[in-house]
Amino acid sequence: AQTVTQSQPEMSVQEAETVTLSCTYDTSESDYYLFWYKQPPSRQMILVIRQEAYKQQNATENRFSVNFQKAAKSFSLKISDSQLGDAAMYFCAYLWGGSEKLVFGKGTKLTVNP
Amino acid sequence: DGGITQSPKYLFRKEGQNVTLSCEQNLNHDAMYWYRQDPGQGLRLIYYSQIVNDFQKGDIAEGYSVSREKKESFPLTVTSAQKNPTAFYLCASSMWDRGYTEAFFGQGTRLTVV
C-alpha cells in the first residue's frame, strides 16, 4: 500500500528566509505524481506544486521548488523568501494512475515569524 | 467557472441520525474522493470512485456510505454507525493523464454532532 510520511509536525521560519519541508513516500510503482498542497486557516486546499515521477527535472513555481529524489522516495518542498502569507498547513500527496488513489501525509504546520 | 462545490458548509446532526454531504464537480474529472480531517490526523481517505457506479473503500470507510450515479456527483452519507462523526470533510476530484494530472478540492463541510 502506498503511504506518505511527513516527519515534521511543525516548522517555523523567519520572514524572508528559506525553509524546507520533508516528505517521503512508499510505492512500488514507477509512474505517479506527487503534490504539495497548502491549507491556510480558511481550510481551502490550494495546490502549490506537482511533480511527475518520470521527469528528472525538479518542479518550480515562483518561490516554491521541490527536491525530488526518486530512488530515495523523497519529495521535499523548499520555500524561498518566506512571506507571512505562507503560514499554513502543508500536505504532501501521492497519486498513481493505476488506482487513482490520492494519498496524503499528516501535514506540517508552518509558522512564519515577522 | 469550473470547480468543486460542497454543501452545506456547516451541518449539525443529532445523535442517531444519518446525514448526507453533497459534492458536485463540473471539471469532467473521472475520479472523486472523500476525506475526513481531524486535528493532528491529516487527511484520511474515506471512499473514492474512479468511474460511475463504482467506488472503493478508503482507510476509514466504516460508518460511511457513498454513491456515484453521475460523473458529476459523489454524495457522502454519514450513518448513525459512525461513532465520532464530528470532523471537517473534504471532497476532491482528479483527472489522470500521463503527462498531465490535476486534483482539486471543494471548500469543505464542517459536521458537528449535537
CSV table of C-alpha atoms in Angstrom, one decimal:
chain,number,residue,atom,x,y,z
A,1,ALA,CA,0.0,0.0,0.0
A,2,GLN,CA,1.2,3.5,-0.8
A,3,THR,CA,2.0,5.6,2.2
A,4,VAL,CA,3.2,9.2,2.6
A,5,THR,CA,5.1,10.4,5.6
A,6,GLN,CA,5.8,13.9,6.8
A,7,SER,CA,8.1,13.7,9.7
A,8,GLN,CA,7.9,17.3,10.8
A,9,PRO,CA,4.6,18.1,12.5
A,10,GLU,CA,5.6,21.8,12.9
A,11,MET,CA,8.2,24.1,11.4
A,12,SER,CA,8.9,27.8,11.8
A,13,VAL,CA,10.8,30.3,9.6
A,14,GLN,CA,11.7,33.9,9.8
A,15,GLU,CA,10.2,36.2,7.2
A,16,ALA,CA,12.4,36.4,4.0
A,17,GLU,CA,14.3,33.2,5.0
A,18,THR,CA,14.2,29.8,3.3
A,19,VAL,CA,12.6,26.7,4.8
A,20,THR,CA,12.4,23.1,3.6
A,21,LEU,CA,9.6,20.7,4.4
A,22,SER,CA,10.2,17.0,4.2
A,23,CYS,CA,8.1,14.2,2.7
A,24,THR,CA,8.9,10.6,2.0
A,25,TYR,CA,6.6,8.0,0.3
A,26,ASP,CA,6.5,4.3,-0.2
A,27,THR,CA,5.4,2.8,-3.5
A,28,SER,CA,6.4,0.0,-5.9
A,29,GLU,CA,5.1,1.9,-8.9
A,30,SER,CA,7.2,3.8,-11.3
A,31,ASP,CA,4.6,6.1,-12.9
A,32,TYR,CA,2.9,8.5,-10.4
A,33,TYR,CA,2.5,12.1,-9.4
A,34,LEU,CA,3.5,13.9,-6.2
A,35,PHE,CA,1.9,17.1,-4.9
A,36,TRP,CA,2.3,19.7,-2.2
A,37,TYR,CA,-0.9,21.3,-1.0
A,38,LYS,CA,-1.3,24.4,1.2
A,39,GLN,CA,-4.2,24.7,3.6
A,40,PRO,CA,-4.5,28.2,5.1
A,41,PRO,CA,-6.8,29.0,8.0
A,42,SER,CA,-9.7,29.2,5.6
A,43,ARG,CA,-9.2,25.4,5.1
A,44,GLN,CA,-9.4,25.7,1.3
A,45,MET,CA,-6.8,23.3,-0.1
A,46,ILE,CA,-4.5,25.0,-2.6
A,47,LEU,CA,-2.2,23.2,-5.0
A,48,VAL,CA,1.3,24.6,-4.5
A,49,ILE,CA,3.3,22.4,-6.9
A,50,ARG,CA,3.2,19.0,-8.6
A,51,GLN,CA,5.9,16.7,-9.9
A,52,GLU,CA,5.7,13.9,-12.4
A,53,ALA,CA,7.7,10.9,-11.4
A,54,TYR,CA,9.0,10.2,-14.9
A,55,LYS,CA,10.6,13.7,-15.0
A,56,GLN,CA,14.0,14.1,-13.6
A,57,GLN,CA,13.9,17.8,-13.5
A,58,ASN,CA,12.6,19.3,-10.2
A,59,ALA,CA,9.4,21.3,-10.5
A,60,THR,CA,9.4,25.0,-9.5
A,61,GLU,CA,6.7,27.6,-9.1
A,62,ASN,CA,8.0,31.0,-8.3
A,63,ARG,CA,9.3,30.9,-4.7
A,64,PHE,CA,8.4,27.2,-4.3
A,65,SER,CA,10.6,24.4,-5.6
A,66,VAL,CA,10.9,20.7,-4.9
A,67,ASN,CA,13.8,18.3,-4.4
A,68,PHE,CA,12.6,15.0,-5.9
A,69,GLN,CA,14.8,12.0,-5.2
A,70,LYS,CA,13.0,9.1,-6.9
A,71,ALA,CA,15.4,6.4,-5.7
A,72,ALA,CA,15.2,7.6,-2.1
A,73,LYS,CA,11.4,8.2,-2.5
A,74,SER,CA,11.9,11.7,-1.1
A,75,PHE,CA,10.0,14.8,-2.2
A,76,SER,CA,10.8,17.9,-0.1
A,77,LEU,CA,9.4,21.4,-0.6
A,78,LYS,CA,11.6,24.5,-0.4
A,79,ILE,CA,10.0,27.8,0.2
A,80,SER,CA,12.3,30.8,-0.6
A,81,ASP,CA,11.9,34.3,0.7
A,82,SER,CA,9.2,33.2,3.1
A,83,GLN,CA,6.2,35.6,3.5
A,84,LEU,CA,3.6,35.9,6.2
A,85,GLY,CA,1.0,34.6,3.8
A,86,ASP,CA,2.9,31.3,3.6
A,87,ALA,CA,1.9,30.4,7.1
A,88,ALA,CA,-0.4,27.3,6.7
A,89,MET,CA,-0.6,23.5,6.9
A,90,TYR,CA,1.3,21.9,4.1
A,91,PHE,CA,0.4,18.4,2.9
A,92,CYS,CA,2.4,16.1,0.7
A,93,ALA,CA,0.3,13.8,-1.5
A,94,TYR,CA,0.8,10.9,-3.9
A,95,LEU,CA,-1.4,9.8,-6.9
A,96,TRP,CA,-0.9,6.7,-9.0
A,97,GLY,CA,-2.8,6.5,-12.2
A,98,GLY,CA,-3.4,2.7,-11.9
A,99,SER,CA,-5.8,3.2,-9.0
A,100,GLU,CA,-6.3,6.9,-9.0
A,101,LYS,CA,-6.0,6.8,-5.2
A,102,LEU,CA,-4.9,10.1,-3.8
A,103,VAL,CA,-3.0,9.6,-0.6
A,104,PHE,CA,-1.9,12.3,1.9
A,105,GLY,CA,0.7,12.7,4.6
A,106,LYS,CA,-0.4,14.1,8.0
A,107,GLY,CA,0.8,17.6,7.3
A,108,THR,CA,3.3,20.1,8.5
A,109,LYS,CA,2.2,23.3,10.2
A,110,LEU,CA,4.4,26.2,9.0
A,111,THR,CA,4.7,29.3,11.1
A,112,VAL,CA,6.3,32.4,9.6
A,113,ASN,CA,7.7,34.9,12.1
A,114,PRO,CA,7.9,38.6,11.3
B,1,ASP,CA,-16.2,28.6,-13.7
B,2,GLY,CA,-15.1,25.0,-13.3
B,3,GLY,CA,-14.7,23.6,-9.8
B,4,ILE,CA,-16.0,21.5,-6.9
B,5,THR,CA,-18.9,22.5,-4.8
B,6,GLN,CA,-19.6,21.1,-1.4
B,7,SER,CA,-22.7,21.8,0.5
B,8,PRO,CA,-23.6,22.7,3.1
B,9,LYS,CA,-20.7,24.5,4.6
B,10,TYR,CA,-21.8,23.7,8.2
B,11,LEU,CA,-24.0,20.8,9.2
B,12,PHE,CA,-25.4,19.8,12.5
B,13,ARG,CA,-26.5,16.2,13.3
B,14,LYS,CA,-28.4,14.8,16.2
B,15,GLU,CA,-27.2,11.5,17.7
B,16,GLY,CA,-28.6,8.6,15.7
B,17,GLN,CA,-29.4,10.5,12.5
B,18,ASN,CA,-28.0,9.9,9.1
B,19,VAL,CA,-26.8,13.0,7.2
B,20,THR,CA,-25.7,13.4,3.6
B,21,LEU,CA,-23.0,15.7,2.4
B,22,SER,CA,-23.1,16.9,-1.2
B,23,CYS,CA,-20.2,17.1,-3.6
B,24,GLU,CA,-20.6,18.2,-7.2
B,25,GLN,CA,-17.9,18.9,-9.8
B,26,ASN,CA,-18.0,20.3,-13.3
B,27,LEU,CA,-14.4,19.6,-14.2
B,28,ASN,CA,-15.2,16.4,-16.1
B,29,HIS,CA,-12.9,14.5,-13.8
B,30,ASP,CA,-13.3,10.8,-13.6
B,31,ALA,CA,-12.1,10.2,-10.0
B,32,MET,CA,-13.7,11.7,-6.9
B,33,TYR,CA,-12.7,11.4,-3.2
B,34,TRP,CA,-14.0,12.0,0.3
B,35,TYR,CA,-11.6,12.8,3.1
B,36,ARG,CA,-12.0,13.3,6.8
B,37,GLN,CA,-9.8,15.8,8.5
B,38,ASP,CA,-9.3,15.9,12.3
B,39,PRO,CA,-6.7,17.9,14.2
B,40,GLY,CA,-3.3,16.2,14.0
B,41,GLN,CA,-4.6,13.5,11.7
B,42,GLY,CA,-4.1,15.0,8.3
B,43,LEU,CA,-6.5,13.9,5.6
B,44,ARG,CA,-7.8,10.3,5.9
B,45,LEU,CA,-9.4,8.7,2.9
B,46,ILE,CA,-13.0,7.6,3.4
B,47,TYR,CA,-14.1,6.5,-0.1
B,48,TYR,CA,-13.0,7.1,-3.6
B,49,SER,CA,-14.5,6.4,-7.1
B,50,GLN,CA,-12.8,6.1,-10.4
B,51,ILE,CA,-15.9,5.8,-12.6
B,52,VAL,CA,-19.6,6.0,-12.4
B,53,ASN,CA,-21.4,3.2,-10.4
B,54,ASP,CA,-18.1,2.1,-8.9
B,55,PHE,CA,-16.3,3.1,-5.7
B,56,GLN,CA,-13.7,1.7,-3.3
B,57,LYS,CA,-13.3,1.9,0.5
B,58,GLY,CA,-10.5,4.0,1.8
B,59,ASP,CA,-8.8,3.7,5.1
B,60,ILE,CA,-11.8,4.7,7.4
B,61,ALA,CA,-14.9,3.7,5.5
B,62,GLU,CA,-16.8,2.2,8.5
B,63,GLY,CA,-19.9,4.2,9.3
B,64,TYR,CA,-20.0,5.9,5.9
B,65,SER,CA,-21.6,5.2,2.6
B,66,VAL,CA,-21.4,6.7,-0.9
B,67,SER,CA,-22.9,6.5,-4.3
B,68,ARG,CA,-21.7,7.5,-7.8
B,69,GLU,CA,-24.7,7.6,-10.1
B,70,LYS,CA,-23.5,10.5,-12.1
B,71,LYS,CA,-20.0,11.5,-13.1
B,72,GLU,CA,-20.5,15.0,-11.6
B,73,SER,CA,-21.8,13.9,-8.2
B,74,PHE,CA,-20.4,11.9,-5.3
B,75,PRO,CA,-22.5,12.3,-2.1
B,76,LEU,CA,-21.3,11.0,1.2
B,77,THR,CA,-23.7,9.7,3.9
B,78,VAL,CA,-22.6,9.7,7.5
B,79,THR,CA,-24.6,7.0,9.1
B,80,SER,CA,-25.6,6.5,12.8
B,81,ALA,CA,-23.0,3.7,12.8
B,82,GLN,CA,-20.2,6.3,12.7
B,83,LYS,CA,-19.4,6.8,16.4
B,84,ASN,CA,-17.4,10.0,16.2
B,85,PRO,CA,-18.6,11.9,13.1
B,86,THR,CA,-17.7,15.4,14.2
B,87,ALA,CA,-15.0,16.5,11.8
B,88,PHE,CA,-14.2,18.5,8.7
B,89,TYR,CA,-15.0,16.7,5.4
B,90,LEU,CA,-13.3,17.5,2.2
B,91,CYS,CA,-14.3,16.3,-1.3
B,92,ALA,CA,-11.8,16.2,-4.2
B,93,SER,CA,-11.7,15.2,-7.8
B,94,SER,CA,-8.8,14.3,-10.1
B,95,MET,CA,-8.0,13.6,-13.7
B,96,TRP,CA,-5.2,11.3,-14.6
B,97,ASP,CA,-3.5,11.5,-18.0
B,98,ARG,CA,0.1,10.6,-18.4
B,99,GLY,CA,1.9,13.9,-18.9
B,100,TYR,CA,-0.7,15.8,-17.0
B,101,THR,CA,-2.8,15.4,-13.9
B,102,GLU,CA,-4.6,17.6,-11.5
B,103,ALA,CA,-6.5,17.2,-8.3
B,104,PHE,CA,-8.9,19.9,-7.0
B,105,PHE,CA,-10.7,20.3,-3.7
B,106,GLY,CA,-14.0,21.7,-2.5
B,107,GLN,CA,-14.2,24.1,0.4
B,108,GLY,CA,-15.3,21.5,2.9
B,109,THR,CA,-18.2,20.7,5.2
B,110,ARG,CA,-17.9,21.1,8.9
B,111,LEU,CA,-20.1,18.4,10.6
B,112,THR,CA,-21.0,18.7,14.2
B,113,VAL,CA,-22.9,16.2,16.3
B,114,VAL,CA,-25.2,17.9,18.8
